[in-house]
Short mmCIF file of C-alpha atoms in Angstrom, two decimals:
data_model
loop_
_atom_site.label_atom_id
_atom_site.label_comp_id
_atom_site.label_asym_id
_atom_site.label_seq_id
_atom_site.Cartn_x
_atom_site.Cartn_y
_atom_site.Cartn_z
CA MET E 1 47.48 -15.63 -40.51
CA ARG E 2 47.63 -12.75 -38.53
CA ARG E 3 45.04 -11.35 -41.46
CA ARG E 4 42.79 -13.93 -41.15
CA ALA E 5 42.46 -13.38 -37.31
CA ALA E 6 41.71 -9.42 -37.93
CA GLU E 7 39.39 -10.59 -41.17
CA TYR E 8 37.16 -12.64 -38.57
CA ARG E 9 37.54 -10.70 -35.47
CA ARG E 10 35.87 -7.42 -37.86
CA PRO E 11 32.50 -9.76 -37.98
CA VAL E 12 32.75 -10.81 -34.55
CA ARG E 13 32.65 -7.29 -33.68
CA ARG E 14 29.94 -6.74 -35.77
CA ARG E 15 28.15 -9.57 -33.97
CA LEU E 16 29.42 -8.02 -30.77
CA SER E 17 27.53 -4.41 -31.81
CA CYS E 18 24.63 -6.84 -33.06
CA TRP E 19 24.14 -8.29 -29.32
CA ILE E 20 24.61 -4.82 -27.33
CA TRP E 21 22.09 -3.27 -29.34
CA ALA E 22 19.46 -5.59 -29.22
CA LEU E 23 20.15 -5.79 -25.60
CA LEU E 24 19.48 -1.53 -24.73
CA GLY E 25 19.01 -0.22 -27.75
CA LEU E 26 15.18 0.00 -27.68
CA PHE E 27 15.40 0.72 -24.17
CA SER E 28 18.07 3.75 -24.83
CA ILE E 29 16.69 5.25 -27.19
CA ALA E 30 13.02 5.34 -25.83
CA GLY E 31 14.46 6.84 -22.62
CA LEU E 32 16.03 9.72 -24.71
CA VAL E 33 13.19 9.85 -27.02
CA LEU E 34 11.21 10.54 -23.78
CA PHE E 35 13.79 12.96 -22.10
CA ILE E 36 13.98 14.89 -24.32
CA VAL E 37 9.89 15.93 -25.23
CA GLN E 38 9.58 16.01 -21.42
CA HIS E 39 13.08 19.08 -22.01
CA ASN E 40 11.06 20.26 -24.64
CA HIS E 41 7.91 20.62 -22.93
CA HIS E 42 9.27 21.59 -19.53
CA GLU E 43 11.28 24.76 -21.34
CA ASP E 44 7.94 25.43 -22.93
CA ARG E 45 6.08 26.06 -19.88
CA SER E 46 8.82 27.75 -16.98
CA ASN E 47 9.21 30.29 -20.42
CA PRO E 48 8.00 33.61 -19.97
CA LEU E 49 8.55 34.41 -24.02
CA ALA E 50 6.67 31.04 -24.79
CA LEU E 51 3.52 31.92 -22.84
CA GLU E 52 2.77 35.39 -24.34
CA LYS E 53 2.93 33.85 -27.67
CA SER E 54 -0.17 34.98 -30.12
CA ALA E 55 -1.98 32.92 -32.73
CA ARG E 56 0.11 35.00 -35.28
CA THR E 57 3.07 33.08 -34.01
CA GLU E 58 1.51 29.36 -34.07
CA GLN E 59 1.98 28.63 -37.86
CA VAL E 60 6.02 29.79 -37.60
CA GLU E 61 6.28 27.19 -34.70
CA ARG E 62 4.46 24.38 -37.01
CA LYS E 63 8.01 25.19 -38.69
CA VAL E 64 10.45 24.23 -35.60
CA LEU E 65 12.38 20.70 -35.57
CA ASN E 66 10.65 18.11 -34.26
CA PHE E 67 13.21 16.53 -32.69
CA THR E 68 11.64 13.49 -31.86
CA LYS E 69 11.52 13.00 -36.13
CA GLU E 70 15.15 13.75 -36.08
CA ILE E 71 16.16 11.40 -33.78
CA LEU E 72 15.06 8.47 -34.62
CA SER E 73 15.92 9.27 -38.63
CA ALA E 74 17.91 6.55 -39.94
CA THR E 75 19.79 9.89 -41.88
CA SER E 76 20.35 12.29 -39.14
CA PHE E 77 23.24 12.54 -36.72
CA SER E 78 21.37 13.26 -34.03
CA ARG E 79 20.21 8.90 -34.85
CA GLN E 80 24.04 8.44 -34.71
CA LEU E 81 25.15 9.94 -31.68
CA ALA E 82 22.12 7.51 -29.81
CA GLU E 83 23.36 5.08 -31.43
CA GLN E 84 26.76 5.52 -30.37
CA ILE E 85 26.07 6.56 -27.28
CA ILE E 86 24.44 2.96 -26.59
CA LEU E 87 27.61 1.47 -27.54
CA ALA E 88 29.51 3.33 -25.52
CA LYS E 89 27.62 3.13 -22.17
CA ALA E 90 28.15 -0.82 -23.05
CA TYR E 91 31.45 -0.71 -23.33
CA VAL E 92 32.02 1.49 -20.12
CA ILE E 93 30.50 -1.68 -17.33
CA ILE E 94 32.75 -4.00 -19.79
CA ALA E 95 36.04 -1.71 -19.31
CA LYS E 96 35.29 -1.64 -15.94
CA GLU E 97 34.65 -5.27 -15.47
CA HIS E 98 38.07 -5.49 -17.17
CA ASN E 99 39.45 -2.83 -14.30
CA ASN E 100 40.84 -0.42 -17.47
CA HIS E 101 39.50 2.48 -16.34
CA ARG E 102 40.85 5.06 -17.94
CA LEU E 103 39.29 3.59 -21.36
CA ALA E 104 35.53 3.79 -18.95
CA TRP E 105 36.56 7.44 -17.66
CA GLU E 106 36.77 8.11 -21.41
CA LEU E 107 34.46 6.80 -22.58
CA SER E 108 32.19 8.59 -20.10
CA LYS E 109 33.22 12.06 -20.96
CA LYS E 110 32.44 11.25 -24.89
CA ILE E 111 29.59 9.80 -24.14
CA ARG E 112 28.93 13.62 -22.46
CA SER E 113 29.74 15.42 -24.80
CA CYS E 114 27.34 13.57 -26.32
CA GLN E 115 24.08 14.16 -24.78
CA LEU E 116 25.12 17.58 -24.54
CA LEU E 117 25.50 17.63 -28.16
CA LEU E 118 21.93 16.55 -28.44
CA SER E 119 20.28 18.76 -25.63
CA LYS E 120 21.41 22.01 -27.23
CA ALA E 121 19.67 20.87 -30.92
CA ALA E 122 17.10 19.99 -28.90
CA MET E 123 16.67 23.07 -26.66
CA ARG E 124 17.51 25.67 -30.54
CA GLY E 125 15.14 22.77 -32.12
CA GLU E 126 18.06 22.85 -35.03
CA PRO E 127 19.13 19.95 -36.69
CA ILE E 128 22.93 18.73 -36.17
CA THR E 129 25.10 20.09 -37.75
CA LEU E 130 28.01 17.68 -39.60
CA ASP E 131 30.48 20.38 -38.62
CA GLU E 132 29.15 19.53 -34.68
CA ALA E 133 28.77 15.91 -34.77
CA GLU E 134 32.00 15.01 -37.15
CA PRO E 135 34.75 15.33 -34.52
CA ILE E 136 32.21 13.74 -31.15
CA ILE E 137 31.14 11.24 -33.64
CA SER E 138 34.92 10.46 -34.99
CA SER E 139 36.61 10.01 -31.48
CA LEU E 140 34.50 8.01 -30.02
CA SER E 141 33.92 5.75 -32.91
CA SER E 142 37.79 5.17 -31.86
CA LEU E 143 37.22 4.59 -28.23
CA ILE E 144 34.76 2.16 -28.98
CA PHE E 145 37.20 0.81 -32.15
CA THR E 146 39.95 0.18 -29.36
CA ALA E 147 37.42 -1.28 -27.12
CA GLN E 148 35.90 -4.01 -29.38
CA ASP E 149 40.26 -4.41 -30.12
CA ALA E 150 41.07 -4.21 -26.57
CA HIS E 151 38.84 -6.87 -25.49
CA TYR E 152 35.91 -8.39 -25.87
CA ASP E 153 34.18 -11.96 -27.40
CA ILE E 154 30.76 -11.85 -27.75
CA ALA E 155 29.85 -14.13 -24.81
CA THR E 156 32.02 -12.22 -22.59
CA THR E 157 29.44 -9.49 -23.06
CA ILE E 158 26.94 -11.47 -22.96
CA MET E 159 27.24 -13.21 -19.82
CA THR E 160 29.39 -9.86 -17.91
CA MET E 161 25.38 -8.28 -18.93
CA LYS E 162 23.90 -10.64 -17.03
CA SER E 163 26.31 -10.37 -14.24
CA HIS E 164 25.75 -6.72 -13.66
CA ILE E 165 21.43 -7.42 -14.38
CA GLN E 166 21.28 -10.28 -12.11
CA ALA E 167 23.17 -7.58 -9.32
CA LEU E 168 20.87 -4.87 -10.24
CA GLU E 169 18.04 -7.33 -9.61
CA GLU E 170 19.34 -8.59 -6.28
CA ARG E 171 20.21 -5.17 -5.19
CA ALA E 172 16.32 -4.17 -6.35
CA ASN E 173 14.66 -6.87 -4.35
CA ALA E 174 17.39 -5.98 -1.22
CA ALA E 175 16.09 -2.58 -1.31
CA THR E 176 12.02 -3.72 -1.82
CA VAL E 177 12.33 -6.26 1.13
CA GLN E 178 14.23 -3.44 3.69
CA SER E 179 11.95 -0.85 2.91
CA THR E 180 8.89 -2.68 3.30
CA LEU E 181 10.10 -3.80 6.59
CA PHE E 182 11.14 -0.16 7.51
CA GLY E 183 7.34 0.67 6.04
CA GLN E 184 6.17 -1.35 8.14
CA LEU E 185 7.94 -0.95 11.52
CA LEU E 186 7.29 2.66 11.41
CA ALA E 187 3.91 1.94 10.48
CA GLU E 188 3.35 0.03 13.99
CA SER E 189 5.42 2.26 16.39
CA LEU E 190 3.24 3.78 18.63
CA PRO E 191 3.99 7.67 18.50
CA LYS E 192 5.02 9.23 21.69
CA SER E 193 1.64 11.55 21.75
CA LEU E 194 -0.04 8.33 21.73
CA HIS E 195 2.00 6.65 24.23
CA CYS E 196 1.32 10.38 26.83
CA LEU E 197 -2.28 10.33 26.11
CA LYS E 198 -2.52 6.53 27.50
CA VAL E 199 -0.02 7.02 30.24
CA LYS E 200 -2.06 10.05 31.30
CA LEU E 201 -5.46 8.12 31.22
CA SER E 202 -4.45 5.15 32.44
CA VAL E 203 -3.21 7.57 35.51
CA ASP E 204 -6.25 9.03 35.59
CA TRP E 205 -8.50 5.33 35.55
CA VAL E 206 -6.37 3.85 38.72
CA ARG E 207 -6.49 6.74 41.25
CA SER E 208 -10.19 8.10 40.81
CA LYS E 209 -12.88 5.90 42.00
CA HIS E 210 -15.01 8.00 40.69
CA ILE E 211 -14.75 6.35 37.28
CA GLN E 212 -14.17 3.03 38.09
CA ASP E 213 -17.64 2.80 39.70
CA LEU E 214 -19.43 4.85 37.09
CA ALA E 215 -18.06 2.22 34.51
CA SER E 216 -19.46 -0.29 37.19
CA GLU E 217 -22.99 1.30 37.28
CA ARG E 218 -22.96 1.97 33.07
CA ARG E 219 -22.58 -1.88 32.15
CA ASN E 220 -25.89 -3.11 33.02
CA SER E 221 -27.61 -0.23 30.62
CA PRO E 222 -30.96 -1.61 29.04
CA ARG E 223 -29.18 0.52 26.30
CA LEU E 224 -26.56 -1.66 25.48
CA VAL E 225 -29.43 -4.62 25.15
CA ASP E 226 -32.12 -2.26 23.08
CA ASN E 227 -32.28 -2.85 19.64
CA ASN E 228 -34.65 -0.30 18.72
CA LEU E 229 -31.10 1.51 19.42
CA TYR E 230 -28.67 1.76 16.82
CA HIS E 231 -25.47 -0.67 17.91
CA PHE E 232 -21.54 -0.17 16.27
CA CYS E 233 -18.89 -2.18 17.48
CA ILE E 234 -15.19 -0.74 17.31
CA PHE E 235 -11.85 -2.98 18.05
CA SER E 236 -8.92 -1.71 19.19
CA ASP E 237 -5.93 -0.71 21.05
CA ASN E 238 -5.85 3.20 20.47
CA VAL E 239 -7.75 5.62 22.52
CA PRO E 240 -7.18 8.69 19.63
CA ALA E 241 -8.57 6.49 16.86
CA THR E 242 -11.65 4.73 18.71
CA SER E 243 -12.30 8.35 20.14
CA VAL E 244 -12.41 9.58 15.73
CA VAL E 245 -15.30 6.88 14.81
CA VAL E 246 -17.22 7.54 17.82
CA ASN E 247 -16.79 10.93 17.57
CA SER E 248 -17.23 10.89 13.64
CA THR E 249 -20.63 9.04 13.43
CA ILE E 250 -22.44 10.73 15.97
CA THR E 251 -21.35 14.40 14.44
CA ASN E 252 -22.88 13.27 11.08
CA ALA E 253 -25.38 11.77 12.83
CA ASP E 254 -29.20 12.99 13.08
CA HIS E 255 -30.23 11.25 15.89
CA PRO E 256 -26.85 10.51 17.75
CA LYS E 257 -28.66 9.89 21.06
CA GLN E 258 -29.96 6.71 19.65
CA MET E 259 -26.60 5.39 19.12
CA VAL E 260 -25.00 2.32 20.72
CA PHE E 261 -20.67 1.64 20.80
CA HIS E 262 -19.60 -1.26 22.27
CA ILE E 263 -15.86 -0.88 22.41
CA VAL E 264 -13.65 -3.92 23.13
CA THR E 265 -9.96 -3.26 24.02
CA ASN E 266 -6.63 -5.31 25.75
CA GLY E 267 -5.98 -5.14 29.20
CA VAL E 268 -3.22 -2.74 28.98
CA THR E 269 -5.13 0.21 27.35
CA TYR E 270 -8.71 -0.86 29.15
CA GLY E 271 -8.23 2.08 31.58
CA ALA E 272 -7.73 4.46 29.27
CA MET E 273 -10.01 3.88 27.19
CA GLN E 274 -12.84 3.93 30.39
CA ALA E 275 -11.40 6.64 31.45
CA TRP E 276 -11.86 8.60 27.84
CA PHE E 277 -14.64 7.69 27.44
CA LEU E 278 -16.18 8.53 30.60
CA ASN E 279 -14.95 11.93 30.83
CA ASN E 280 -16.10 13.30 27.52
CA ASP E 281 -19.17 14.44 26.22
CA PHE E 282 -20.30 12.39 22.89
CA LYS E 283 -23.63 14.90 22.39
CA GLY E 284 -25.53 11.49 24.73
CA SER E 285 -24.52 8.19 22.85
CA THR E 286 -24.12 5.59 24.91
CA ILE E 287 -20.38 4.00 25.32
CA GLU E 288 -19.77 0.47 26.52
CA VAL E 289 -15.92 -0.45 26.81
CA GLN E 290 -15.36 -4.21 27.18
CA ASN E 291 -11.82 -5.79 27.83
CA ILE E 292 -10.87 -8.63 25.74
CA GLU E 293 -9.15 -10.73 28.87
CA GLU E 294 -12.24 -11.06 30.46
CA PHE E 295 -13.94 -13.42 27.79
CA SER E 296 -13.23 -16.34 29.58
CA TRP E 297 -15.18 -18.19 26.60
CA LEU E 298 -12.89 -16.96 24.58
CA ASN E 299 -10.19 -19.98 24.59
CA ALA E 300 -7.68 -22.63 22.88
CA SER E 301 -10.28 -25.29 23.30
CA TYR E 302 -12.96 -22.95 21.51
CA ALA E 303 -11.41 -20.66 19.10
CA PRO E 304 -8.05 -21.96 16.57
CA ILE E 305 -6.43 -19.11 16.79
CA VAL E 306 -6.52 -18.33 20.42
CA LYS E 307 -4.40 -21.96 19.85
CA GLN E 308 -2.11 -20.87 17.30
CA LEU E 309 -0.79 -18.47 20.00
CA LEU E 310 0.07 -20.95 22.00
CA ASN E 311 1.48 -22.45 19.86
CA ALA E 312 5.71 -21.86 19.37
CA ASP E 313 6.25 -21.84 15.97
CA SER E 314 3.82 -19.54 15.13
CA ARG E 315 4.99 -17.25 17.82
CA ALA E 316 8.88 -17.98 16.56
CA ILE E 317 7.38 -16.67 12.64
CA TYR E 318 5.06 -13.90 13.98
CA PHE E 319 6.29 -12.51 16.33
CA GLY E 320 10.18 -11.82 15.40
CA GLU E 321 11.91 -14.92 16.26
CA TYR E 322 12.12 -16.29 12.18
CA GLN E 323 13.43 -13.66 9.75
CA ASP E 324 13.01 -15.83 6.84
CA LEU E 325 12.89 -13.03 4.29
CA ARG E 326 10.12 -15.50 1.75
CA VAL E 327 8.40 -14.79 4.77
CA GLU E 328 5.56 -11.23 3.72
CA PRO E 329 7.21 -8.61 6.15
CA LYS E 330 3.67 -7.11 6.88
CA LEU E 331 2.73 -11.40 7.89
CA ARG E 332 5.36 -10.56 10.57
CA ASN E 333 3.01 -7.56 11.86
CA PRO E 334 1.70 -9.75 15.21
CA ARG E 335 -2.18 -7.25 14.54
CA TYR E 336 -2.42 -10.32 11.80
CA LEU E 337 -2.50 -12.79 14.84
CA SER E 338 -3.68 -10.13 17.29
CA LEU E 339 -6.78 -11.89 18.73
CA LEU E 340 -8.60 -7.68 18.68
CA ASN E 341 -8.35 -8.16 14.98
CA HIS E 342 -9.73 -11.60 15.27
CA LEU E 343 -12.63 -10.25 17.43
CA ARG E 344 -15.06 -9.53 14.78
CA PHE E 345 -16.02 -12.72 13.94
CA TYR E 346 -16.77 -13.08 17.27
CA ILE E 347 -19.45 -10.30 17.50
CA PRO E 348 -22.44 -12.81 18.39
CA GLU E 349 -21.40 -14.16 21.32
CA ILE E 350 -20.05 -10.23 22.06
CA TYR E 351 -23.53 -8.92 22.05
CA PRO E 352 -26.08 -12.37 22.32
CA GLN E 353 -28.80 -10.01 22.79
CA LEU E 354 -28.38 -8.25 19.48
CA GLU E 355 -30.20 -8.51 16.45
CA LYS E 356 -28.38 -5.93 14.19
CA ILE E 357 -24.50 -4.66 14.51
CA VAL E 358 -22.04 -1.97 12.56
CA PHE E 359 -19.09 -3.07 12.52
CA LEU E 360 -16.40 -0.32 11.91
CA ASP E 361 -13.03 -0.49 12.07
CA ASP E 362 -9.88 1.76 14.38
CA ASP E 363 -8.70 3.29 10.91
CA VAL E 364 -12.05 4.79 9.21
CA VAL E 365 -13.83 8.18 9.34
CA VAL E 366 -17.70 8.35 8.86
CA GLN E 367 -18.75 11.42 7.01
CA LYS E 368 -22.61 10.57 6.86
CA ASP E 369 -25.15 9.32 8.51
CA LEU E 370 -24.98 5.92 9.06
CA THR E 371 -28.39 4.73 10.24
CA PRO E 372 -29.74 3.68 7.08
CA LEU E 373 -28.39 0.59 7.40
CA PHE E 374 -30.17 -0.83 9.77
CA SER E 375 -33.03 -0.64 7.66
CA LEU E 376 -31.01 -1.58 4.05
CA ASP E 377 -32.53 -5.11 2.87
CA LEU E 378 -29.60 -7.72 2.87
CA HIS E 379 -32.05 -10.47 1.54
CA GLY E 380 -31.37 -12.75 3.85
CA ASN E 381 -28.11 -12.60 3.98
CA VAL E 382 -25.60 -12.44 6.88
CA ASN E 383 -23.08 -9.10 5.88
CA GLY E 384 -23.09 -6.49 4.37
CA ALA E 385 -20.39 -5.18 2.25
CA VAL E 386 -18.66 -2.87 -0.36
CA GLU E 387 -17.49 -4.98 -3.01
CA THR E 388 -13.83 -4.26 -4.04
CA CYS E 389 -13.69 -6.36 -6.85
CA LEU E 390 -13.11 -3.04 -9.75
CA GLU E 391 -9.88 -4.00 -9.50
CA ALA E 392 -8.92 -7.37 -10.95
CA PHE E 393 -6.50 -8.45 -8.27
CA HIS E 394 -9.36 -8.54 -5.54
CA ARG E 395 -11.05 -11.62 -6.83
CA TYR E 396 -10.77 -14.25 -4.57
CA TYR E 397 -7.84 -16.08 -6.18
CA LYS E 398 -5.69 -13.14 -5.62
CA TYR E 399 -6.60 -14.38 -1.14
CA LEU E 400 -6.89 -18.32 -1.41
CA ASN E 401 -4.28 -21.05 -2.83
CA PHE E 402 -6.73 -22.33 -5.35
CA SER E 403 -3.55 -25.25 -6.17
CA ASN E 404 -5.19 -26.54 -3.22
CA PRO E 405 -8.46 -28.95 -4.04
CA ILE E 406 -9.72 -27.73 -0.77
CA ILE E 407 -10.20 -24.78 -2.01
CA SER E 408 -10.97 -24.62 -5.85
CA SER E 409 -13.43 -27.41 -4.98
CA LYS E 410 -15.76 -25.24 -3.18
CA PHE E 411 -14.82 -21.95 -3.99
CA ASP E 412 -14.99 -19.33 -6.81
CA PRO E 413 -11.46 -17.97 -8.08
CA GLN E 414 -13.45 -15.06 -9.58
CA ALA E 415 -15.60 -14.46 -7.43
CA CYS E 416 -15.65 -10.45 -6.24
CA GLY E 417 -13.35 -9.91 -2.82
CA TRP E 418 -14.93 -6.82 0.14
CA ALA E 419 -14.10 -5.24 2.65
CA PHE E 420 -13.56 -5.63 6.13
CA GLY E 421 -14.02 -1.81 8.00
CA MET E 422 -16.88 -0.67 7.36
CA ASN E 423 -19.57 -4.01 7.76
CA ALA E 424 -23.46 -4.78 8.25
CA PHE E 425 -24.02 -7.18 10.10
CA ASP E 426 -27.90 -9.19 10.57
CA LEU E 427 -26.71 -11.47 13.86
CA ILE E 428 -29.97 -13.55 13.73
CA ALA E 429 -28.89 -14.29 10.15
CA TRP E 430 -25.42 -15.08 11.70
CA ARG E 431 -26.02 -17.28 14.16
CA LYS E 432 -28.68 -19.09 11.65
CA ALA E 433 -25.64 -20.18 9.48
CA ASN E 434 -23.65 -20.41 12.00
CA VAL E 435 -20.96 -18.61 10.58
CA THR E 436 -18.51 -18.51 13.73
CA ALA E 437 -18.21 -22.60 12.83
CA ARG E 438 -17.24 -21.79 9.32
CA TYR E 439 -14.44 -19.11 10.32
CA HIS E 440 -13.72 -21.84 13.13
CA TYR E 441 -13.29 -24.94 10.38
CA TRP E 442 -11.70 -23.22 8.28
CA GLN E 443 -8.84 -21.66 10.58
CA GLU E 444 -8.22 -25.37 11.35
CA GLN E 445 -7.77 -26.57 8.39
CA ASN E 446 -5.18 -23.75 7.81
CA ALA E 447 -2.72 -24.75 10.47
CA ASP E 448 -0.17 -24.86 8.11
CA ARG E 449 -0.99 -21.51 6.64
CA THR E 450 -1.30 -23.62 3.38
CA LEU E 451 -4.61 -22.23 1.87
CA TRP E 452 -3.98 -18.53 3.01
CA LYS E 453 -0.64 -16.75 5.01
CA LEU E 454 -2.51 -14.63 7.87
CA GLY E 455 -4.38 -12.43 8.16
CA THR E 456 -8.82 -12.44 8.70
CA LEU E 457 -9.83 -10.80 4.98
CA PRO E 458 -9.28 -14.73 3.39
CA PRO E 459 -10.59 -16.83 6.35
CA ALA E 460 -13.70 -14.04 6.12
CA LEU E 461 -13.96 -14.24 2.28
CA LEU E 462 -14.47 -17.69 3.09
CA ALA E 463 -16.52 -18.07 5.78
CA PHE E 464 -18.65 -15.72 4.57
CA TYR E 465 -19.28 -17.10 0.57
CA GLY E 466 -22.64 -16.57 -0.30
CA LEU E 467 -24.07 -14.92 2.38
CA THR E 468 -22.41 -11.04 1.24
CA GLU E 469 -24.35 -8.69 0.49
CA PRO E 470 -22.70 -5.66 -2.19
CA LEU E 471 -23.61 -2.43 -1.25
CA ASP E 472 -23.17 1.29 -2.43
CA ARG E 473 -19.70 1.75 -2.92
CA ARG E 474 -20.28 5.57 -1.76
CA TRP E 475 -20.90 3.68 1.64
CA HIS E 476 -17.02 2.06 2.16
CA VAL E 477 -13.98 4.51 0.33
CA LEU E 478 -10.89 2.59 0.80
CA GLY E 479 -7.28 3.50 0.26
CA LEU E 480 -7.09 6.39 1.95
CA GLY E 481 -3.71 5.07 4.16
CA TYR E 482 -1.45 3.72 0.54
CA ASP E 483 -3.18 5.79 -2.53
CA MET E 484 -2.32 9.40 -3.00
CA ASN E 485 -4.87 9.66 -6.25
CA ILE E 486 -8.61 9.12 -4.82
CA ASP E 487 -10.73 10.88 -6.70
CA ASN E 488 -11.59 14.16 -4.30
CA ARG E 489 -15.08 13.56 -5.71
CA LEU E 490 -15.06 9.95 -4.74
CA ILE E 491 -13.98 10.91 -1.02
CA GLU E 492 -16.69 13.64 -0.48
CA SER E 493 -19.58 11.29 -1.58
CA ALA E 494 -18.56 8.43 0.34
CA ALA E 495 -20.09 7.67 4.26
CA VAL E 496 -17.14 6.11 5.31
CA ILE E 497 -13.14 6.24 3.86
CA HIS E 498 -10.93 3.69 5.20
CA PHE E 499 -7.22 5.02 5.96
CA ASN E 500 -6.68 1.17 5.75
CA GLY E 501 -2.66 0.83 4.53
CA ASN E 502 0.36 1.59 6.59
CA MET E 503 0.10 5.65 6.50
CA LYS E 504 -2.59 5.83 8.59
CA PRO E 505 -3.34 9.05 9.97
CA TRP E 506 -1.90 9.30 13.24
CA LEU E 507 1.33 8.82 11.78
CA LYS E 508 4.34 10.83 10.38
CA LEU E 509 3.78 9.38 7.86
CA ALA E 510 0.33 10.36 6.97
CA ILE E 511 -0.35 11.19 2.97
CA SER E 512 -0.55 14.78 4.50
CA ARG E 513 -3.48 15.78 1.41
CA TYR E 514 -6.35 13.52 3.77
CA LYS E 515 -4.61 13.70 7.59
CA PRO E 516 -6.52 17.00 8.03
CA ILE E 517 -10.69 14.68 6.78
CA TRP E 518 -9.60 12.45 10.20
CA ASP E 519 -8.06 15.39 12.37
CA ARG E 520 -10.60 17.84 12.30
CA TYR E 521 -12.42 14.54 14.94
CA VAL E 522 -9.54 14.55 16.86
CA ASN E 523 -10.13 16.29 20.77
CA HIS E 524 -7.64 19.27 20.29
CA SER E 525 -9.00 20.97 23.60
CA HIS E 526 -8.48 18.93 26.00
CA PRO E 527 -5.63 19.71 28.16
CA TYR E 528 -4.40 16.20 27.88
CA VAL E 529 -4.25 15.99 23.85
CA GLN E 530 -2.26 19.35 23.94
CA ASP E 531 -0.12 18.57 26.46
CA CYS E 532 0.65 15.01 24.87
CA GLU E 533 0.87 17.86 20.99
CA THR E 534 3.63 19.84 22.76
CA SER E 535 5.65 17.71 25.08
#
């Protein structure tokens, strides 16, 4: 009976090895090969002698062992060692699971010996010899046999491996969510220097009657409604960011005195914004600052977004009381329900006498003259924007729930998405198409958040569907707030670059490669800026 049991265990052990090799073999061998190739490549680049080799030695170099082929050869000792490492690693996990720490330690020690021998062979470019391989292969085989004999049937092994994979996946998911939350928190935190600047400017506004009188005087300037001038609008509560947008626009303009900037901010920032733009020179351009809290027409009976802001459930979800991790972290960001963020849908109401306007986000930098945008033919469309569907995931199906018949019956899932952040609007066509009413309709349809999660781009894609004219890609280049690998030529050719993403240029986590582009338009000579940067 014992002999039969032993004979029965042998095929079980063989099947166990096959299962483990099937689970781990492909990935481990590929990883080992990649390590060796990278190691050889690094050695070649870092060794000064390798850089001095002449063409005369080129022929000799070709005869050096190709260790990638060596480790894949079924007859090589390198291959045998690699396979033993794979099997031993699996048994280390299982041994630890069964609290056999001594066996796990001995297996790990032999694994390190195998890896060291493989590394030496790769460095010297010669195959592993029998004398080198036999002691390690023999001792490691003995340990593997001990592990097989001591434990573990196939079912136990598979369940153990599955449990470890599941645990690792859960840890990875938790780390991803935590990382996203921390990144979002950091991205939305106001740096001390910016808070300092806002406080100093707010004090100036409160104390200076001259500034307040000057603001009242300029409020009725005829330039604000002159359609022969170039009008831009910016909705923001960030003074330095708004200043960079204005400063970069006029710096690169052919005729800055013909430009008018319409800024809308909130009540907290209104005084600071006024003080900054009234006390600084912007090359003769006209700048208007308005307080969103003075827009009496923007109320719950007219704007669905205001109604949502007053809804207790919406506030609980998006302002911090609701902590369900199923809600994407960025969607708990109050900016996604900010009135300033949604104000872009009410441009014709804010500026009823204007015919054309260019909308600029507060995280853009302008590098070219934007006045040609006002002479572009939009072919009867409302919105001139750069399309973003060069990558497939920027099509409509990415942003909207096409499983809902309200969406699927009216829209093409493959329709091209476009960028919000630099948009040329024909306000006459806007009023004719009643785009704001379209936006209201879709906001009301999404009261239960089943058509899209949140934000301004999804409802914009719906409201401006069939009314958007694609612009040349060079007008608006995105990604400087998250993509570290944008082509320099693309950045240099762009009229507007957009720091969309969490890595805003005014934050410490900004991508250092792009930050100087934004920083050059900051007024570092201003005493308040200097004081706040050094304090």
